[in-house]
Tab-separated table of C-alpha atoms and ligand atoms in Angstrom:
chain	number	residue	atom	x	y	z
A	1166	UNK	CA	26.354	24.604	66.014
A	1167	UNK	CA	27.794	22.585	63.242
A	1168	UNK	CA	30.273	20.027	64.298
A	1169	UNK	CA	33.754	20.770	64.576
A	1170	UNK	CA	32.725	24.394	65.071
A	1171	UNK	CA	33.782	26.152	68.238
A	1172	UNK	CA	32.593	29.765	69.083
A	1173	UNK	CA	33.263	30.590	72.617
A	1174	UNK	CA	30.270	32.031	73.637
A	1175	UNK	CA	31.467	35.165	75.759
A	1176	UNK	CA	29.178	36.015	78.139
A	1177	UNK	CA	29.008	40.030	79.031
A	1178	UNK	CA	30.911	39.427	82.186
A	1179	UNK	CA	33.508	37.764	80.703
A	1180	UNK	CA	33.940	40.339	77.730
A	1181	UNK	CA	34.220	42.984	80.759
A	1182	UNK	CA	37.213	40.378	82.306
A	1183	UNK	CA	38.703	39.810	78.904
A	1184	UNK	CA	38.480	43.779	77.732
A	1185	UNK	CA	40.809	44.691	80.850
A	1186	UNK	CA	43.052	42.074	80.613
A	1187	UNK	CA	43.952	43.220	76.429
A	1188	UNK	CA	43.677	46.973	77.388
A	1189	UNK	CA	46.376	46.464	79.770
A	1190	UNK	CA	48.488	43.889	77.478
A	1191	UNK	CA	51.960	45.363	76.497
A	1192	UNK	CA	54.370	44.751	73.484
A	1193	UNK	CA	57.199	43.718	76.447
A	1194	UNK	CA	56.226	41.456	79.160
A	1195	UNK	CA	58.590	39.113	80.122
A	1196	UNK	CA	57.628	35.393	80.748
A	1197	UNK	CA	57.440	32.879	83.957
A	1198	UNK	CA	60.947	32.072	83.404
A	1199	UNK	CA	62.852	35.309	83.509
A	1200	UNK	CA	60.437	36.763	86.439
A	1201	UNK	CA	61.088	33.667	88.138
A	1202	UNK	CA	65.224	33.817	87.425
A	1203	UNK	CA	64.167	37.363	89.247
A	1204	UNK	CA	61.966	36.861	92.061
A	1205	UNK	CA	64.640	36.671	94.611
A	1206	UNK	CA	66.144	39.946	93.921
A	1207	UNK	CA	62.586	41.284	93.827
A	1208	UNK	CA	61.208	39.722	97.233
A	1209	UNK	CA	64.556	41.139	98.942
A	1210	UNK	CA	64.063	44.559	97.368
A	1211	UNK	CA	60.454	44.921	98.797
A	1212	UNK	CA	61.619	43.818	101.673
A	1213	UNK	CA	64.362	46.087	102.406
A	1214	UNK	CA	61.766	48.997	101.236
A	1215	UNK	CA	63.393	49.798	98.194
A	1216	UNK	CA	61.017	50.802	95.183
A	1217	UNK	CA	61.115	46.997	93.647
A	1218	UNK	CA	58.729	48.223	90.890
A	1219	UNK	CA	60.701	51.182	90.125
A	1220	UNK	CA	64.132	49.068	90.041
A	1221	UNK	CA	62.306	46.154	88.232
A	1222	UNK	CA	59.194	47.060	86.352
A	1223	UNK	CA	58.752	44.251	84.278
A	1224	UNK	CA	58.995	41.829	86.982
A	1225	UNK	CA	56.001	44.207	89.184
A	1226	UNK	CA	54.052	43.895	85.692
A	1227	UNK	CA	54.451	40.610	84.956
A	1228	UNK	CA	53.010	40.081	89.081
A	1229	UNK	CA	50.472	41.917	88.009
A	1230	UNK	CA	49.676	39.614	85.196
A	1231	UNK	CA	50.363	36.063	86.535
A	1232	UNK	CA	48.798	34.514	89.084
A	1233	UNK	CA	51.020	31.833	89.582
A	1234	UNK	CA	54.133	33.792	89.866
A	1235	UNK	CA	51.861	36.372	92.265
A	1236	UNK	CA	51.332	33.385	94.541
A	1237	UNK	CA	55.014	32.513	94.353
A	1238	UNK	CA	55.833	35.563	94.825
A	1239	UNK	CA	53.319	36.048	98.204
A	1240	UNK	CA	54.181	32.928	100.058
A	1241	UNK	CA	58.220	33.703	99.053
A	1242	UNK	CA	57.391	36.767	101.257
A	1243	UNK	CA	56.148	34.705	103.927
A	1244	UNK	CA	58.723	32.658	104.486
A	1245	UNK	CA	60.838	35.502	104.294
A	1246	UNK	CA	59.372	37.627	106.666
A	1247	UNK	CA	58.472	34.119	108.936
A	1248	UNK	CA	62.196	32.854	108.964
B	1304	UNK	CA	71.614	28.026	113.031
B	1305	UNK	CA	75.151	29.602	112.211
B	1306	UNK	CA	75.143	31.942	109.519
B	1307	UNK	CA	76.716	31.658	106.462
B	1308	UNK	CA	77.437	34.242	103.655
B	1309	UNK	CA	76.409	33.265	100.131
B	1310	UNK	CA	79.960	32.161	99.837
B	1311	UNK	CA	80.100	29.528	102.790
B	1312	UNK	CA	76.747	28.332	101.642
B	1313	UNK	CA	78.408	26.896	98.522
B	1314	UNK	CA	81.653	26.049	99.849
B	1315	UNK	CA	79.872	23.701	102.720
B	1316	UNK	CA	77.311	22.417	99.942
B	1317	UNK	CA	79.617	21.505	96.874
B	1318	UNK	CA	82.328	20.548	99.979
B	1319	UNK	CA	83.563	16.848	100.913
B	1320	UNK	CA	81.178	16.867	103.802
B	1321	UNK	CA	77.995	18.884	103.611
B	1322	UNK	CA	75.785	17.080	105.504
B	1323	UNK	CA	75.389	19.858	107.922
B	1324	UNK	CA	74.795	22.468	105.435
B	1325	UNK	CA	72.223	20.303	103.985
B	1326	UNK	CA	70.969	19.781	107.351
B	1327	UNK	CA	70.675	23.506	108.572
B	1328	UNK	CA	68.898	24.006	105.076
B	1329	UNK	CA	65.940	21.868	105.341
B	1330	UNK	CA	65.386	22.752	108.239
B	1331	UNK	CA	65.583	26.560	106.937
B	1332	UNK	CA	63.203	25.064	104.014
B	1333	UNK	CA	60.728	23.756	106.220
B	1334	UNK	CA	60.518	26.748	108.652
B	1335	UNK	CA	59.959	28.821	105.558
B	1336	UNK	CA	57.359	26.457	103.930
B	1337	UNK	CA	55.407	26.858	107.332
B	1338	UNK	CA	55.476	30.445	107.267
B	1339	UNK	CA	54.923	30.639	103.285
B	1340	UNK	CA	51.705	28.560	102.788
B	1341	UNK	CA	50.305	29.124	106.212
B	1342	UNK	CA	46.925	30.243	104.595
B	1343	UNK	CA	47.046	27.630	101.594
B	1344	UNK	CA	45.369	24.477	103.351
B	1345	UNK	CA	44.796	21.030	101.546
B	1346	UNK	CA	47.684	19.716	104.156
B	1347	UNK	CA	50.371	22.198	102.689
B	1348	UNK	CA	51.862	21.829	106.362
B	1349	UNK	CA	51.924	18.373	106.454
B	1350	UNK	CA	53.928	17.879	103.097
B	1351	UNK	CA	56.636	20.753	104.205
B	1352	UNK	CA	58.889	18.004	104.901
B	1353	UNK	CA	58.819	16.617	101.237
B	1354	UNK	CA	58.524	19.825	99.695
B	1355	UNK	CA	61.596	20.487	101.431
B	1356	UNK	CA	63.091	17.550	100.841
B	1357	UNK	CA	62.158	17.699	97.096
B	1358	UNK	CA	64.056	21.258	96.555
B	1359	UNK	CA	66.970	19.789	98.295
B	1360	UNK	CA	67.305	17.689	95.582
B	1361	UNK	CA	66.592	20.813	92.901
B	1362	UNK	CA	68.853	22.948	94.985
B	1363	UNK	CA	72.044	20.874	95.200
B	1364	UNK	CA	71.458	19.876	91.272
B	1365	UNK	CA	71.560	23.391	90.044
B	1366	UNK	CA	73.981	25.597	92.494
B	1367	UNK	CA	75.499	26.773	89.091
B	1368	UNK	CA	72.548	28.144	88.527
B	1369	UNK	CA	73.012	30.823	91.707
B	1370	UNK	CA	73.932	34.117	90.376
B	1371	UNK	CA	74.398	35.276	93.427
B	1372	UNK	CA	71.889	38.551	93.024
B	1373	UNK	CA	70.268	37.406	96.459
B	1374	UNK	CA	70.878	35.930	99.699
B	1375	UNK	CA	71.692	32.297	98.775
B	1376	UNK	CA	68.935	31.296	101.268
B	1377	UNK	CA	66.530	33.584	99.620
B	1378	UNK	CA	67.373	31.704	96.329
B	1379	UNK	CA	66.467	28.492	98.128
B	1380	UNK	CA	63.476	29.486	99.432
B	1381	UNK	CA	61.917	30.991	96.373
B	1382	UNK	CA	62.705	26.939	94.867
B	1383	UNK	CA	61.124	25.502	97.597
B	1384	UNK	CA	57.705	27.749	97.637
B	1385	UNK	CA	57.307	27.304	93.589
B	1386	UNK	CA	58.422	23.070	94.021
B	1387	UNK	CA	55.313	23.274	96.484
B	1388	UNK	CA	52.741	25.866	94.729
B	1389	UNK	CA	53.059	23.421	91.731
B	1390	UNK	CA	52.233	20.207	93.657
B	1391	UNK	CA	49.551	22.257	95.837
B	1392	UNK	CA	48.234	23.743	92.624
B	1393	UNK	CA	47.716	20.306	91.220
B	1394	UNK	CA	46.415	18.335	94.233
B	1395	UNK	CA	43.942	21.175	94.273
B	1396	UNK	CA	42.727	21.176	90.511
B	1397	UNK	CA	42.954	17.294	89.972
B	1398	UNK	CA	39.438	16.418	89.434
B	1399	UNK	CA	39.142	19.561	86.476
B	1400	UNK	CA	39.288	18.752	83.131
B	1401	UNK	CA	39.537	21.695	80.577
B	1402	UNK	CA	36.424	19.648	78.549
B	1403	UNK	CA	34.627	19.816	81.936
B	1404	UNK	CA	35.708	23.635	82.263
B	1405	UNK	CA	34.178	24.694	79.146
B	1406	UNK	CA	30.920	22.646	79.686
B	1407	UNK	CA	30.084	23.815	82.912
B	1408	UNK	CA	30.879	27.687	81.404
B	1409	UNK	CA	27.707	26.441	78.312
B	1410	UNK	CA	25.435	25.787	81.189
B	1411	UNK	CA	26.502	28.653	83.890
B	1412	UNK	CA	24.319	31.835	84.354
B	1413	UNK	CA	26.368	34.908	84.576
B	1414	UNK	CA	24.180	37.942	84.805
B	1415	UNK	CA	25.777	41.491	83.935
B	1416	UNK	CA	27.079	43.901	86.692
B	1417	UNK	CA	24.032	45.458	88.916
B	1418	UNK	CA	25.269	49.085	88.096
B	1419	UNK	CA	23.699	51.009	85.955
B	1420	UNK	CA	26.287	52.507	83.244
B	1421	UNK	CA	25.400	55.481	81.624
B	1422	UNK	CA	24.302	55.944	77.959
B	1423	UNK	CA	28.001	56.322	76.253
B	1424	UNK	CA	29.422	53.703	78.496
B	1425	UNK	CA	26.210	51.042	77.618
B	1426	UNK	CA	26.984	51.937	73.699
B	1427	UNK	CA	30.581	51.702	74.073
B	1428	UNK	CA	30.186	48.178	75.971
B	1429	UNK	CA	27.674	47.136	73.214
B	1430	UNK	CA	30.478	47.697	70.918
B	1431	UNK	CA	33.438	45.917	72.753
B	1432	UNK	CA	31.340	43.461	73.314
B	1433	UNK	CA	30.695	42.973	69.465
B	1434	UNK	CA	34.223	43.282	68.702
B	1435	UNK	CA	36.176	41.047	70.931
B	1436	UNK	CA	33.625	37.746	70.840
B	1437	UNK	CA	33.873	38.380	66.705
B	1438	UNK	CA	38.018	38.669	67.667
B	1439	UNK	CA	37.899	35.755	69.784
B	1440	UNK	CA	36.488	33.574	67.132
B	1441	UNK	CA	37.863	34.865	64.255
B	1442	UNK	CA	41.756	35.273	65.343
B	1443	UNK	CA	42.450	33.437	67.825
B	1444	UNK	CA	43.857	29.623	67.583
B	1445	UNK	CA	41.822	26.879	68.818
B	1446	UNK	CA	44.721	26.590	71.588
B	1447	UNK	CA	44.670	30.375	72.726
B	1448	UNK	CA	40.617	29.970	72.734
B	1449	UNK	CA	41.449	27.117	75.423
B	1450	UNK	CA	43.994	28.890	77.380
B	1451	UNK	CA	41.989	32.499	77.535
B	1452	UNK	CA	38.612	30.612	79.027
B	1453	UNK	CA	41.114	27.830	81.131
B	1454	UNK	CA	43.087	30.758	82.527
B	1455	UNK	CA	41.637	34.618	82.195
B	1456	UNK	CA	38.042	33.610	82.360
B	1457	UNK	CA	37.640	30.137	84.718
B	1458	UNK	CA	40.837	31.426	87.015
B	1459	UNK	CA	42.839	28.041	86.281
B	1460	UNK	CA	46.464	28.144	87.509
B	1461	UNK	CA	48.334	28.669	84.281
B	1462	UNK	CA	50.577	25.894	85.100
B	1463	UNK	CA	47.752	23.603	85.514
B	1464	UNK	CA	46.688	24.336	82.078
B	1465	UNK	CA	49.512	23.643	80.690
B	1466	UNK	CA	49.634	20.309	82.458
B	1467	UNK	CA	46.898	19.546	80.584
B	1468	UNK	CA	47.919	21.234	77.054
B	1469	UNK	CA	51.276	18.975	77.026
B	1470	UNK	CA	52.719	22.641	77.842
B	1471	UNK	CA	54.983	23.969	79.946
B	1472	UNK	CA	54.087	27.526	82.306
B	1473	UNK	CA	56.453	29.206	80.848
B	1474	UNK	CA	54.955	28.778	77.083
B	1475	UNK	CA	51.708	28.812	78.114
B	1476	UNK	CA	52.167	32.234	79.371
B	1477	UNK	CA	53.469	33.209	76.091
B	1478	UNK	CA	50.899	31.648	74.246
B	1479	UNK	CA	48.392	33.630	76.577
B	1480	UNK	CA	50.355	36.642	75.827
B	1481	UNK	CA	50.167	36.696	71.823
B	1482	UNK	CA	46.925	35.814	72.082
B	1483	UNK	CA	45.962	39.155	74.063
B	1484	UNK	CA	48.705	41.258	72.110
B	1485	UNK	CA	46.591	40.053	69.299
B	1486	UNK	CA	43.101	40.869	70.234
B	1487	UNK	CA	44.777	44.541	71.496
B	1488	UNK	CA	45.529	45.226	67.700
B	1489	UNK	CA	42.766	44.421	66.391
B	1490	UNK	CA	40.788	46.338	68.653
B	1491	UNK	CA	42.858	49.623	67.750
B	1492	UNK	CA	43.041	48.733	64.364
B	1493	UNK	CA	38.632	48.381	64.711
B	1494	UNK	CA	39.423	52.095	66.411
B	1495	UNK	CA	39.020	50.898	69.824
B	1496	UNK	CA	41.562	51.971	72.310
B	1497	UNK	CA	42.615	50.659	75.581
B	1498	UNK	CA	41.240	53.866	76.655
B	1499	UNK	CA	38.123	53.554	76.072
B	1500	UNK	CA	38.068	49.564	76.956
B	1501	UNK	CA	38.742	50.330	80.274
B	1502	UNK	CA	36.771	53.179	80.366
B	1503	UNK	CA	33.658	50.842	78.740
B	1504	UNK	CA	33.741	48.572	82.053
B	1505	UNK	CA	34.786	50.960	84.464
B	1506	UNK	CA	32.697	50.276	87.857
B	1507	UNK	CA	33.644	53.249	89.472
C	435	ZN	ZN1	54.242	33.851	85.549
């Protein structure tokens, strides 16, 4: 490799990782910020057994996506449930 | 501890004297921490008490903030876990460096799946395969190269990438995001759908 020249060098495991992750991309998800401006509402809304993915789909997506917010979102459930 | 609607909550906090609130609160903080990263380790229980004490401080500073679309206490909680996820997150990934990350990945041996796909599914793979590491090299930016292995492919905490970019989470997430809108189009416009991505890698 010449210098200065990056390639990434995707190994077939990590095309397999990377190929899900675009097929299941869309146009609209929201970022950190506005799930996190969110994730109350959300964490009650599961908790109460209302459809929070139906009432907030972008937040449930963007869970789905990021696993910082997902572990946010898990131990804000804890708590929850544990206080 | 006396319960308090969202309302009283405020009142007591932004009040003359709200020592008490603040009080009943961290305690409230700490109980929650406990029960929130029971499973997380690296003395997340021991530091409950500064966590706590640390989203006081966010808490009070940004009441305006509130919109009032959840308990107040929920609100506070959900401060406190993500003040303590980010320290946790970083105590745990101190020793990586993203230079490190991407020369451990030269030297790592990662052998294909053990089942056996069938004939369409091998050729389509051959040709996602072809696609996105030609994608990868060709469209993405030198930054979004960094991000995808950092975060999609080594399993880094996105904010601990962007610690290390001179990013915010936020961005970084956005960055991540155009990058993978990116590679999406040009798979469709190579006449690859998402369809038959997933359908390419499909285990089942
Ligand atoms: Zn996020």
């Amino acid at each position: 490799m010449e210098v200065g020249e990056k390639t990434m060098m995707l190994k077939r495991g990590d095309v397999a990782k990377l190929a899900r992750v675009v097929a299941e991309t869309r146009e609209d998800e929201i970022g950190c910020d506005e799930c996190f401006a969110r994730l109350d509402r959300f964490a009650e809304a599961e908790l109460s057994g209302s459809e929070a993915r139906s009432l907030m789909p972008l937040v449930g997506d963007h869970l789905d996506k990021c696993p910082d917010c997902r572990g946010t979102f898990e131990a804000l459930l804890a708590a929850l449930r544990g206080t | 501890m006396g319960e308090r609607t969202n309302d009283q909550w405020l009142a007591d906090l932004r009040g003359p004297n709200p020592d008490q609130a603040l009080a009943d609160l961290y305690e409230l903080l700490v109980r929650g921490l406990g029960a929130g990263l029971g499973s997380y380790g690296g003395g997340a229980g021991a530091s409950a008490g500064d966590f706590a004490q640390e989203a006081l401080i966010r808490i009070t500073a940004n009441l305006d903030s509130f919109r009032g679309e959840s308990r107040f206490t929920t609100w506070a909680q959900k401060i406190a876990m993500n003040v303590a996820l980010t320290e946790l997150k970083r105590r745990r990934w101190r020793d990586v460096s993203l230079q490190e990350l991407s020369a451990r990945r030269e030297t790592a041996n990662r052998e294909p799946a053990d089942t056996q796909p069938s004939p369409e599914q091998q050729a389509l793979q051959s040709t996602v395969l072809r696609e996105l590491r030609r994608l990868v090299d060709e469209e993405l930016t030198e930054r979004q190269r960094e991000a995808v292995v950092a975060v999609l492919l080594e399993g880094m905490p996105i904010s601990e990438v962007a610690r290390r970019m001179g990013t915010n989470q936020n961005a970084l997430y956005k960055l991540l995001h155009d990058a993978r809108r990116k590679l999406k189009r040009r798979m469709e416009d190579a006449g690859i759908s998402s369809r038959e991505v997933l359908a390419a890698f499909d285990e089942g």
